[in-house]
């Protein structure tokens, strides 16, 4: 049967079940799924995993998945950025279809098996310690930013040799003062005349928002307070997305437990939770409940979490917003994969359409960055290649502004644009920054 009539669902991730880690069972499942993909091939242009798979099959003696070596099976996994696009946008065979195919979560299982065997590369495990790295980076921001700057011919080749991070890859600079440490002086009281007065939102600053780039956070708290929302900003811990990429599911489960416990009293008191980074929102809303299905706080949190653009659009419908000044700008909007994966539609487009005279236009392609995946030497060229269609589409009409909800996609897309001979804008920031600007905040 082609496709399923039932609404797509995802299974709970059975990371506590020993049989899930059985290497032979995993290989059987990889071959079963790859064979279905071989017959389907819809995803041929989504990322590098599928071309690697299809080329390997086509070049094999019998043009069959059975011919593939274990190394070839793994090469497909290694090229996956866990962007979720094959599940979300292409695959007709996701559950409840009898093929029961969830390609990204199969890639995740494969990483989890490696992780269990201690085969996750050391540098991946260290980069996933986002809070520790962020705190250290902030303490020594001057030195860290000098050392990690692109073009530093002294340090970047050494970092490449030791850590495998491509010398050309953009690495986010550190803030001297993390966002939450500045928040007390930054958060304005809610505008009593704002239409959303009485609403309360706790902004969850992800690691990047807290330690690397506070611009989206500052824009959001201003927009919300201007509209009457009582705001507080918190960074209890990293959401665990980098550990998820490593297949470290016990690590993610631990983050889910701690962070959901932190937010639980706020949720019970009526606060909405708004993660600044779209990947964090994806974790809180969708991945954590599949990893900790019996945790009531995780479930409650998932029901009260809203992506930034989703939240502003919801306010516009539920309470209305303070009138926004016209802004005659064309805005190219990168629809980040992890925003798409939240199954809420292009909320950034909806939000920007609230600005009179603004002309947003959507680009629905992955930037290719894939979390920390794209910075490694073996992946950087592929990350640029995967990002080219997105960069081309974003720049084709020479927009006044380019935005992305993914904080890593923005700088990466700038690199892709520049490497294609285009003129990269000074910044590809979050769409909320444009709304703040339209408000004159
Ligand atoms: S999750 Fe993304 S990167 Fe991985 S196979 Fe699917 S489309 Fe490709
Ligand atoms: S993931 Fe689904 S849609 Fe994509 S190639 Fe495989 S079977 Fe086809
Ligand atoms: S670049 Fe951004 S949107 Fe694309 S996979 Fe990565 S996190 Fe998701």
Short mmCIF file of C-alpha atoms and ligand atoms in Angstrom, two decimals:
data_model
loop_
_atom_site.label_atom_id
_atom_site.label_comp_id
_atom_site.label_asym_id
_atom_site.label_seq_id
_atom_site.Cartn_x
_atom_site.Cartn_y
_atom_site.Cartn_z
CA UNK A 1 0.00 0.00 0.00
CA UNK A 2 1.33 3.49 -0.84
CA UNK A 3 1.20 5.72 2.22
CA UNK A 4 -0.96 5.47 5.28
CA UNK A 5 -4.37 6.96 5.94
CA UNK A 6 -3.66 7.45 9.65
CA UNK A 7 -2.04 10.60 11.07
CA UNK A 8 1.75 10.15 11.41
CA UNK A 9 2.91 9.13 14.85
CA UNK A 10 6.22 8.38 16.50
CA UNK A 11 7.00 5.54 18.83
CA UNK A 12 8.41 5.99 22.29
CA UNK A 13 12.20 5.57 22.03
CA UNK A 14 12.94 2.33 23.92
CA UNK A 15 16.40 3.40 25.08
CA UNK A 16 16.03 1.52 28.36
CA UNK A 17 15.31 -1.75 26.56
CA UNK A 18 18.47 -3.85 26.20
CA UNK A 19 17.32 -5.39 22.93
CA UNK A 20 17.32 -1.92 21.33
CA UNK A 21 21.13 -1.99 21.56
CA UNK A 22 21.54 -5.41 19.97
CA UNK A 23 24.00 -4.88 17.10
CA UNK A 24 22.67 -7.74 14.96
CA UNK A 25 19.07 -6.58 15.36
CA UNK A 26 20.12 -3.05 14.45
CA UNK A 27 21.87 -4.24 11.30
CA UNK A 28 18.79 -6.22 10.27
CA UNK A 29 16.63 -3.15 10.78
CA UNK A 30 19.05 -0.88 8.89
CA UNK A 31 18.99 -3.27 5.93
CA UNK A 32 15.19 -3.57 6.04
CA UNK A 33 14.70 0.20 6.05
CA UNK A 34 17.43 0.93 3.50
CA UNK A 35 15.79 -1.57 1.18
CA UNK A 36 12.45 0.23 1.44
CA UNK A 37 14.23 3.53 0.74
CA UNK A 38 15.99 1.92 -2.24
CA UNK A 39 12.59 1.17 -3.75
CA UNK A 40 11.23 4.60 -2.94
CA UNK A 41 14.01 7.19 -3.34
CA UNK A 42 11.81 10.18 -2.58
CA UNK A 43 14.47 11.59 -0.27
CA UNK A 44 17.24 11.60 -2.88
CA UNK A 45 17.89 15.34 -2.54
CA UNK A 46 17.21 16.05 1.14
CA UNK A 47 20.68 15.59 2.56
CA UNK A 48 23.85 13.59 1.99
CA UNK A 49 22.70 10.38 3.72
CA UNK A 50 20.37 9.29 0.94
CA UNK A 51 22.74 9.95 -1.99
CA UNK A 52 25.42 8.00 -0.09
CA UNK A 53 22.97 5.12 0.36
CA UNK A 54 21.65 5.10 -3.19
CA UNK A 55 25.13 5.43 -4.75
CA UNK A 56 26.38 2.53 -2.61
CA UNK A 57 23.48 0.34 -3.70
CA UNK A 58 23.77 1.32 -7.36
CA UNK A 59 27.49 0.59 -7.39
CA UNK A 60 27.16 -2.76 -5.58
CA UNK A 61 27.48 -6.04 -7.53
CA UNK A 62 23.78 -6.91 -7.42
CA UNK A 63 22.47 -3.40 -6.84
CA UNK A 64 21.05 -4.63 -3.56
CA UNK A 65 21.20 -3.60 0.09
CA UNK A 66 22.42 -7.10 0.94
CA UNK A 67 25.68 -6.27 -0.82
CA UNK A 68 26.48 -3.34 1.45
CA UNK A 69 29.21 -3.69 4.03
CA UNK A 70 28.83 -2.63 7.66
CA UNK A 71 30.99 0.40 6.83
CA UNK A 72 28.61 1.41 4.06
CA UNK A 73 25.63 1.09 6.40
CA UNK A 74 27.41 3.32 8.89
CA UNK A 75 28.40 5.94 6.30
CA UNK A 76 24.71 6.72 5.86
CA UNK A 77 24.33 7.19 9.62
CA UNK A 78 27.42 9.39 9.82
CA UNK A 79 26.06 11.75 7.17
CA UNK A 80 22.74 12.25 8.94
CA UNK A 81 22.25 15.56 10.75
CA UNK A 82 19.04 14.33 12.45
CA UNK A 83 17.18 17.22 10.83
CA UNK A 84 13.98 15.11 10.73
CA UNK A 85 13.04 16.25 7.25
CA UNK A 86 12.67 12.78 5.74
CA UNK A 87 10.20 11.87 8.47
CA UNK A 88 8.35 15.17 8.40
CA UNK A 89 8.11 16.04 4.74
CA UNK A 90 8.60 13.01 2.54
CA UNK A 91 8.03 9.62 4.00
CA UNK A 92 4.68 7.91 3.35
CA UNK A 93 5.75 4.88 5.38
CA UNK A 94 5.94 6.40 8.85
CA UNK A 95 3.82 4.81 11.60
CA UNK A 96 1.00 3.81 11.57
CA UNK A 97 1.92 2.44 8.11
CA UNK A 98 2.79 -1.24 8.33
CA UNK A 99 6.35 -0.48 7.11
CA UNK A 100 6.78 1.33 10.43
CA UNK A 101 9.60 3.46 9.11
CA UNK A 102 11.15 6.30 11.13
CA UNK A 103 14.43 6.98 9.39
CA UNK A 104 15.80 9.69 11.74
CA UNK A 105 15.08 7.62 14.84
CA UNK A 106 16.79 4.64 13.22
CA UNK A 107 19.84 6.84 12.70
CA UNK A 108 19.52 7.84 16.34
CA UNK A 109 19.39 4.19 17.41
CA UNK A 110 22.53 3.51 15.45
CA UNK A 111 24.28 6.39 17.22
CA UNK A 112 22.95 5.13 20.56
CA UNK A 113 24.45 1.69 19.93
CA UNK A 114 27.81 3.32 19.15
CA UNK A 115 27.48 5.51 22.22
CA UNK A 116 26.76 2.50 24.43
CA UNK A 117 29.93 0.84 23.11
CA UNK A 118 31.96 3.95 23.91
CA UNK A 119 32.52 4.62 20.21
CA UNK A 120 31.24 8.19 20.13
CA UNK A 121 34.30 10.28 19.26
CA UNK A 122 35.84 12.01 22.27
CA UNK A 123 35.49 15.46 20.75
CA UNK A 124 31.75 14.91 20.18
CA UNK A 125 31.27 14.02 23.82
CA UNK A 126 33.22 17.09 24.91
CA UNK A 127 31.40 19.49 22.58
CA UNK A 128 28.10 18.15 23.94
CA UNK A 129 29.01 19.49 27.41
CA UNK A 130 27.47 22.77 26.39
CA UNK A 131 27.02 24.35 29.80
CA UNK A 132 30.53 23.62 30.92
CA UNK A 133 31.94 24.86 27.63
CA UNK A 134 29.74 27.95 27.71
CA UNK A 135 30.78 28.85 31.24
CA UNK A 136 34.46 28.35 30.48
CA UNK A 137 34.18 30.27 27.22
CA UNK A 138 32.48 33.21 28.92
CA UNK A 139 35.07 33.40 31.69
CA UNK A 140 37.85 33.62 29.12
CA UNK A 141 35.84 35.15 26.28
CA UNK A 142 38.64 37.34 24.95
CA UNK A 143 41.09 34.48 24.63
CA UNK A 144 38.50 31.93 23.47
CA UNK A 145 37.16 34.25 20.78
CA UNK A 146 40.64 35.09 19.55
CA UNK A 147 41.53 31.41 19.37
CA UNK A 148 38.36 30.26 17.61
CA UNK A 149 38.04 33.15 15.13
CA UNK A 150 38.04 32.07 11.48
CA UNK A 151 41.27 33.06 9.83
CA UNK A 152 43.41 32.75 12.94
CA UNK A 153 46.31 31.03 11.23
CA UNK A 154 47.96 30.21 14.54
CA UNK A 155 45.16 28.45 16.39
CA UNK A 156 42.65 27.16 13.85
CA UNK A 157 45.02 24.72 12.12
CA UNK A 158 45.98 23.44 15.58
CA UNK A 159 42.32 23.06 16.58
CA UNK A 160 41.71 21.26 13.30
CA UNK A 161 44.60 18.88 13.93
CA UNK A 162 43.67 18.14 17.54
CA UNK A 163 39.87 18.31 17.54
CA UNK A 164 39.00 17.68 13.90
CA UNK A 165 37.10 20.98 13.62
CA UNK A 166 37.50 22.36 10.12
CA UNK A 167 39.57 25.54 10.20
CA UNK A 168 37.06 27.27 7.89
CA UNK A 169 33.98 26.54 10.02
CA UNK A 170 32.41 29.40 11.91
CA UNK A 171 32.52 28.84 15.66
CA UNK A 172 30.19 31.01 17.73
CA UNK A 173 31.99 33.63 19.82
CA UNK A 174 31.33 33.73 23.56
CA UNK A 175 29.63 36.53 25.45
CA UNK A 176 31.56 37.93 28.39
CA UNK A 177 28.36 37.95 30.42
CA UNK A 178 25.81 35.19 29.80
CA UNK A 179 22.33 36.42 28.96
CA UNK A 180 20.65 35.24 32.16
CA UNK A 181 23.27 37.06 34.25
CA UNK A 182 22.32 40.31 32.54
CA UNK A 183 18.61 39.60 32.55
CA UNK A 184 17.80 41.20 35.90
CA UNK A 185 18.76 44.59 34.51
CA UNK A 186 17.29 43.95 31.07
CA UNK A 187 13.79 42.58 31.63
CA UNK A 188 11.28 45.41 31.55
CA UNK A 189 8.07 45.28 33.56
CA UNK A 190 5.07 44.38 31.41
CA UNK A 191 3.40 47.25 29.60
CA UNK A 192 0.11 47.68 31.52
CA UNK A 193 -1.55 48.92 28.31
CA UNK A 194 -0.31 45.96 26.27
CA UNK A 195 -3.08 43.71 24.96
CA UNK A 196 -1.38 40.63 26.41
CA UNK A 197 -1.18 42.12 29.91
CA UNK A 198 -1.77 39.30 32.39
CA UNK A 199 0.08 36.69 30.32
CA UNK A 200 3.32 35.33 31.73
CA UNK A 201 6.15 33.81 29.75
CA UNK A 202 9.37 32.27 30.95
CA UNK A 203 11.92 32.49 28.17
CA UNK A 204 14.16 29.42 28.11
CA UNK A 205 17.56 30.59 26.91
CA UNK A 206 19.33 27.69 25.24
CA UNK A 207 23.11 27.42 25.45
CA UNK A 208 23.71 29.41 22.30
CA UNK A 209 21.28 32.13 23.43
CA UNK A 210 22.84 32.28 26.86
CA UNK A 211 26.55 32.00 26.16
CA UNK A 212 27.03 32.99 22.51
CA UNK A 213 24.43 35.35 21.08
CA UNK A 214 22.01 37.29 23.25
CA UNK A 215 20.47 39.31 20.40
CA UNK A 216 17.37 37.11 19.88
CA UNK A 217 16.80 36.88 23.63
CA UNK A 218 16.97 40.63 24.14
CA UNK A 219 14.64 41.17 21.18
CA UNK A 220 12.10 38.67 22.47
CA UNK A 221 11.93 39.98 26.03
CA UNK A 222 11.42 43.52 24.69
CA UNK A 223 8.67 42.47 22.27
CA UNK A 224 6.85 40.48 24.93
CA UNK A 225 7.07 43.15 27.64
CA UNK A 226 5.97 45.81 25.14
CA UNK A 227 2.87 43.76 24.51
CA UNK A 228 2.14 43.41 28.21
CA UNK A 229 3.58 39.96 28.88
CA UNK A 230 5.34 39.46 32.20
CA UNK A 231 8.71 37.96 31.30
CA UNK A 232 11.46 36.10 33.06
CA UNK A 233 14.42 34.46 31.44
CA UNK A 234 16.05 31.24 32.62
CA UNK A 235 18.77 28.83 31.61
CA UNK A 236 18.45 25.86 33.95
CA UNK A 237 20.68 23.68 31.76
CA UNK A 238 21.29 22.57 28.18
CA UNK A 239 18.27 20.83 26.61
CA UNK A 240 20.52 17.96 25.55
CA UNK A 241 20.23 18.28 21.78
CA UNK A 242 24.00 17.79 21.28
CA UNK A 243 23.83 14.65 23.43
CA UNK A 244 20.85 13.52 21.38
CA UNK A 245 23.01 13.89 18.25
CA UNK A 246 25.57 11.65 19.95
CA UNK A 247 22.96 9.01 20.77
CA UNK A 248 23.56 9.67 24.47
CA UNK A 249 19.95 9.08 25.48
CA UNK A 250 20.62 8.63 29.21
CA UNK A 251 22.19 12.10 29.07
CA UNK A 252 19.13 13.54 27.34
CA UNK A 253 16.76 11.81 29.76
CA UNK A 254 18.67 13.27 32.67
CA UNK A 255 18.42 16.79 31.17
CA UNK A 256 14.71 16.29 30.54
CA UNK A 257 14.13 15.24 34.13
CA UNK A 258 16.08 18.12 35.67
CA UNK A 259 14.81 20.87 33.40
CA UNK A 260 11.18 19.78 33.48
CA UNK A 261 11.39 19.70 37.30
CA UNK A 262 12.79 23.24 37.21
CA UNK A 263 9.94 24.53 35.04
CA UNK A 264 7.18 22.49 36.71
CA UNK A 265 6.25 25.06 39.42
CA UNK A 266 6.20 27.83 36.82
CA UNK A 267 3.99 25.82 34.48
CA UNK A 268 1.64 25.03 37.37
CA UNK A 269 1.52 28.75 38.18
CA UNK A 270 0.38 29.53 34.65
CA UNK A 271 3.61 30.55 32.94
CA UNK A 272 4.08 29.69 29.28
CA UNK A 273 7.54 28.38 28.35
CA UNK A 274 9.18 29.87 25.26
CA UNK A 275 12.55 28.40 24.23
CA UNK A 276 14.60 30.86 22.21
CA UNK A 277 16.22 28.21 20.05
CA UNK A 278 13.98 26.23 17.80
CA UNK A 279 15.93 22.99 18.36
CA UNK A 280 15.36 23.32 22.12
CA UNK A 281 11.64 23.78 21.47
CA UNK A 282 11.67 20.60 19.40
CA UNK A 283 13.31 18.73 22.27
CA UNK A 284 10.88 19.98 24.91
CA UNK A 285 7.77 19.52 22.79
CA UNK A 286 8.47 16.29 20.93
CA UNK A 287 11.67 14.38 21.70
CA UNK A 288 11.64 14.49 25.51
CA UNK A 289 8.12 13.00 25.75
CA UNK A 290 9.34 10.10 23.59
CA UNK A 291 12.39 9.61 25.80
CA UNK A 292 10.68 10.08 29.19
CA UNK A 293 7.07 9.07 28.46
CA UNK A 294 6.22 8.35 32.10
CA UNK A 295 7.44 11.66 33.45
CA UNK A 296 4.41 13.86 34.18
CA UNK A 297 6.50 17.06 34.38
CA UNK A 298 7.97 16.39 30.94
CA UNK A 299 4.49 15.86 29.54
CA UNK A 300 3.10 19.02 31.17
CA UNK A 301 6.05 21.04 29.96
CA UNK A 302 5.63 19.79 26.40
CA UNK A 303 2.03 20.99 26.45
CA UNK A 304 3.00 24.48 27.63
CA UNK A 305 6.02 25.07 25.41
CA UNK A 306 5.85 27.37 22.40
CA UNK A 307 8.39 28.23 19.77
CA UNK A 308 9.14 32.00 19.66
CA UNK A 309 7.28 32.76 16.42
CA UNK A 310 4.49 30.38 17.36
CA UNK A 311 4.02 32.23 20.65
CA UNK A 312 3.91 35.70 19.12
CA UNK A 313 1.45 34.54 16.44
CA UNK A 314 -0.71 32.92 19.14
CA UNK A 315 -0.72 36.18 21.11
CA UNK A 316 -1.72 38.10 17.99
CA UNK A 317 -4.78 35.85 17.69
CA UNK A 318 -5.65 35.47 21.36
CA UNK A 319 -5.05 38.95 22.76
CA UNK A 320 -3.92 41.06 19.82
CA UNK A 321 -0.62 42.94 19.69
CA UNK A 322 0.38 46.57 20.09
CA UNK A 323 0.14 48.05 16.56
CA UNK A 324 3.33 47.54 14.56
CA UNK A 325 4.85 50.29 12.43
CA UNK A 326 5.13 49.56 8.70
CA UNK A 327 8.46 48.23 7.49
CA UNK A 328 8.95 48.24 3.75
CA UNK A 329 11.46 45.42 3.58
CA UNK A 330 11.74 42.21 1.64
CA UNK A 331 12.71 39.45 4.05
CA UNK A 332 14.03 36.05 3.00
CA UNK A 333 13.01 33.57 5.69
CA UNK A 334 14.94 30.33 6.19
CA UNK A 335 12.48 27.78 7.56
CA UNK A 336 14.84 25.89 9.85
CA UNK A 337 14.44 22.12 9.87
CA UNK A 338 13.80 21.97 13.59
CA UNK A 339 11.06 24.57 13.25
CA UNK A 340 9.53 22.51 10.45
CA UNK A 341 9.85 19.39 12.56
CA UNK A 342 7.55 20.96 15.15
CA UNK A 343 4.69 20.49 12.71
CA UNK A 344 3.27 23.97 13.29
CA UNK A 345 3.66 25.46 9.83
CA UNK A 346 5.94 28.37 8.97
CA UNK A 347 5.19 30.52 12.01
CA UNK A 348 8.06 32.92 11.29
CA UNK A 349 6.31 33.83 8.03
CA UNK A 350 3.05 34.37 9.88
CA UNK A 351 4.79 36.51 12.46
CA UNK A 352 6.57 38.67 9.90
CA UNK A 353 3.36 39.13 7.93
CA UNK A 354 2.04 40.93 11.01
CA UNK A 355 4.41 43.78 10.11
CA UNK A 356 2.60 46.09 7.69
CA UNK A 357 4.31 46.33 4.29
CA UNK A 358 6.93 43.69 5.12
CA UNK A 359 7.34 41.11 2.37
CA UNK A 360 8.59 37.80 3.77
CA UNK A 361 9.40 34.94 1.38
CA UNK A 362 10.00 31.39 2.51
CA UNK A 363 12.91 29.03 1.85
CA UNK A 364 12.24 25.45 2.96
CA UNK A 365 15.69 23.86 2.72
CA UNK A 366 18.11 22.82 5.42
CA UNK A 367 21.11 25.07 5.93
CA UNK A 368 23.25 21.94 6.11
CA UNK A 369 24.83 22.86 9.42
CA UNK A 370 23.22 20.09 11.45
CA UNK A 371 24.18 21.18 14.97
CA UNK A 372 27.84 20.40 15.59
CA UNK A 373 27.90 17.96 12.66
CA UNK A 374 28.81 20.60 10.08
CA UNK A 375 31.87 21.97 11.83
CA UNK A 376 33.93 18.79 11.57
CA UNK A 377 36.58 18.47 8.90
CA UNK A 378 34.99 15.38 7.35
CA UNK A 379 31.60 17.13 7.12
CA UNK A 380 32.25 20.82 6.46
CA UNK A 381 32.35 20.59 2.66
CA UNK A 382 29.19 18.47 2.71
CA UNK A 383 27.55 21.00 5.05
CA UNK A 384 28.32 23.74 2.54
CA UNK A 385 27.06 21.60 -0.35
CA UNK A 386 23.80 20.74 1.42
CA UNK A 387 23.32 24.43 2.26
CA UNK A 388 23.77 25.72 -1.29
CA UNK A 389 20.14 25.31 -2.46
CA UNK A 390 18.94 27.16 0.65
CA UNK A 391 21.50 29.93 0.15
CA UNK A 392 20.62 30.26 -3.53
CA UNK A 393 16.94 30.56 -2.80
CA UNK A 394 17.42 33.00 0.05
CA UNK A 395 19.51 35.38 -2.04
CA UNK A 396 17.91 35.06 -5.47
CA UNK A 397 15.66 38.12 -5.14
CA UNK A 398 18.28 40.20 -3.35
CA UNK A 399 16.20 40.64 -0.20
CA UNK A 400 16.74 43.49 2.23
CA UNK A 401 17.03 41.03 5.12
CA UNK A 402 17.64 37.31 5.62
CA UNK A 403 16.51 35.57 8.80
CA UNK A 404 16.54 32.06 10.23
CA UNK A 405 15.06 30.61 13.39
CA UNK A 406 18.10 28.38 13.74
CA UNK A 407 20.97 30.25 15.44
CA UNK A 408 23.59 27.96 13.89
CA UNK A 409 22.05 28.07 10.43
CA UNK A 410 22.40 31.87 10.20
CA UNK A 411 26.21 32.12 10.41
CA UNK A 412 26.60 28.93 8.37
CA UNK A 413 24.38 30.29 5.59
CA UNK A 414 26.51 33.43 5.54
CA UNK A 415 29.53 31.22 4.90
CA UNK A 416 27.70 29.30 2.19
CA UNK A 417 26.60 32.52 0.47
CA UNK A 418 30.13 33.93 0.61
CA UNK A 419 31.69 30.69 -0.62
CA UNK A 420 29.36 30.76 -3.63
CA UNK A 421 30.62 34.22 -4.57
CA UNK A 422 27.57 36.02 -3.17
CA UNK A 423 27.50 38.97 -0.84
CA UNK A 424 26.64 37.69 2.62
CA UNK A 425 24.62 40.04 4.83
CA UNK A 426 26.24 41.29 8.02
CA UNK A 427 23.85 39.16 10.05
CA UNK A 428 21.30 36.41 9.53
CA UNK A 429 19.46 36.65 12.81
CA UNK A 430 16.19 35.42 14.29
CA UNK A 431 12.93 36.79 12.84
CA UNK A 432 12.02 38.17 16.29
CA UNK A 433 14.83 40.69 15.82
CA UNK A 434 12.97 42.11 12.81
CA UNK A 435 9.76 42.43 14.80
CA UNK A 436 11.63 44.20 17.60
CA UNK A 437 13.09 46.58 15.03
CA UNK A 438 9.65 47.26 13.55
CA UNK A 439 8.50 48.18 17.04
CA UNK A 440 11.51 50.48 17.40
CA UNK A 441 12.65 48.51 20.46
S1 LIG B 1 17.06 13.12 9.31
FE1 LIG B 1 17.69 14.66 7.79
S2 LIG B 1 19.86 14.29 7.46
FE2 LIG B 1 19.00 12.44 8.45
S3 LIG B 1 18.46 11.11 6.77
FE3 LIG B 1 16.61 12.29 7.26
S4 LIG B 1 16.70 14.09 5.87
FE4 LIG B 1 18.73 13.15 5.90
S1 LIG B 2 12.69 7.75 4.29
FE1 LIG B 2 10.69 7.19 3.42
S2 LIG B 2 10.34 8.72 1.80
FE2 LIG B 2 12.52 8.78 2.29
S3 LIG B 2 13.47 7.39 0.80
FE3 LIG B 2 13.06 6.22 2.69
S4 LIG B 2 11.05 5.29 2.34
FE4 LIG B 2 11.27 6.94 0.85
S1 LIG B 3 20.81 23.66 10.53
FE1 LIG B 3 19.31 24.23 12.03
S2 LIG B 3 17.49 23.75 11.08
FE2 LIG B 3 19.00 22.61 9.91
S3 LIG B 3 19.21 20.68 10.97
FE3 LIG B 3 20.45 22.05 11.96
S4 LIG B 3 19.40 22.77 13.69
FE4 LIG B 3 18.01 21.98 12.26
#
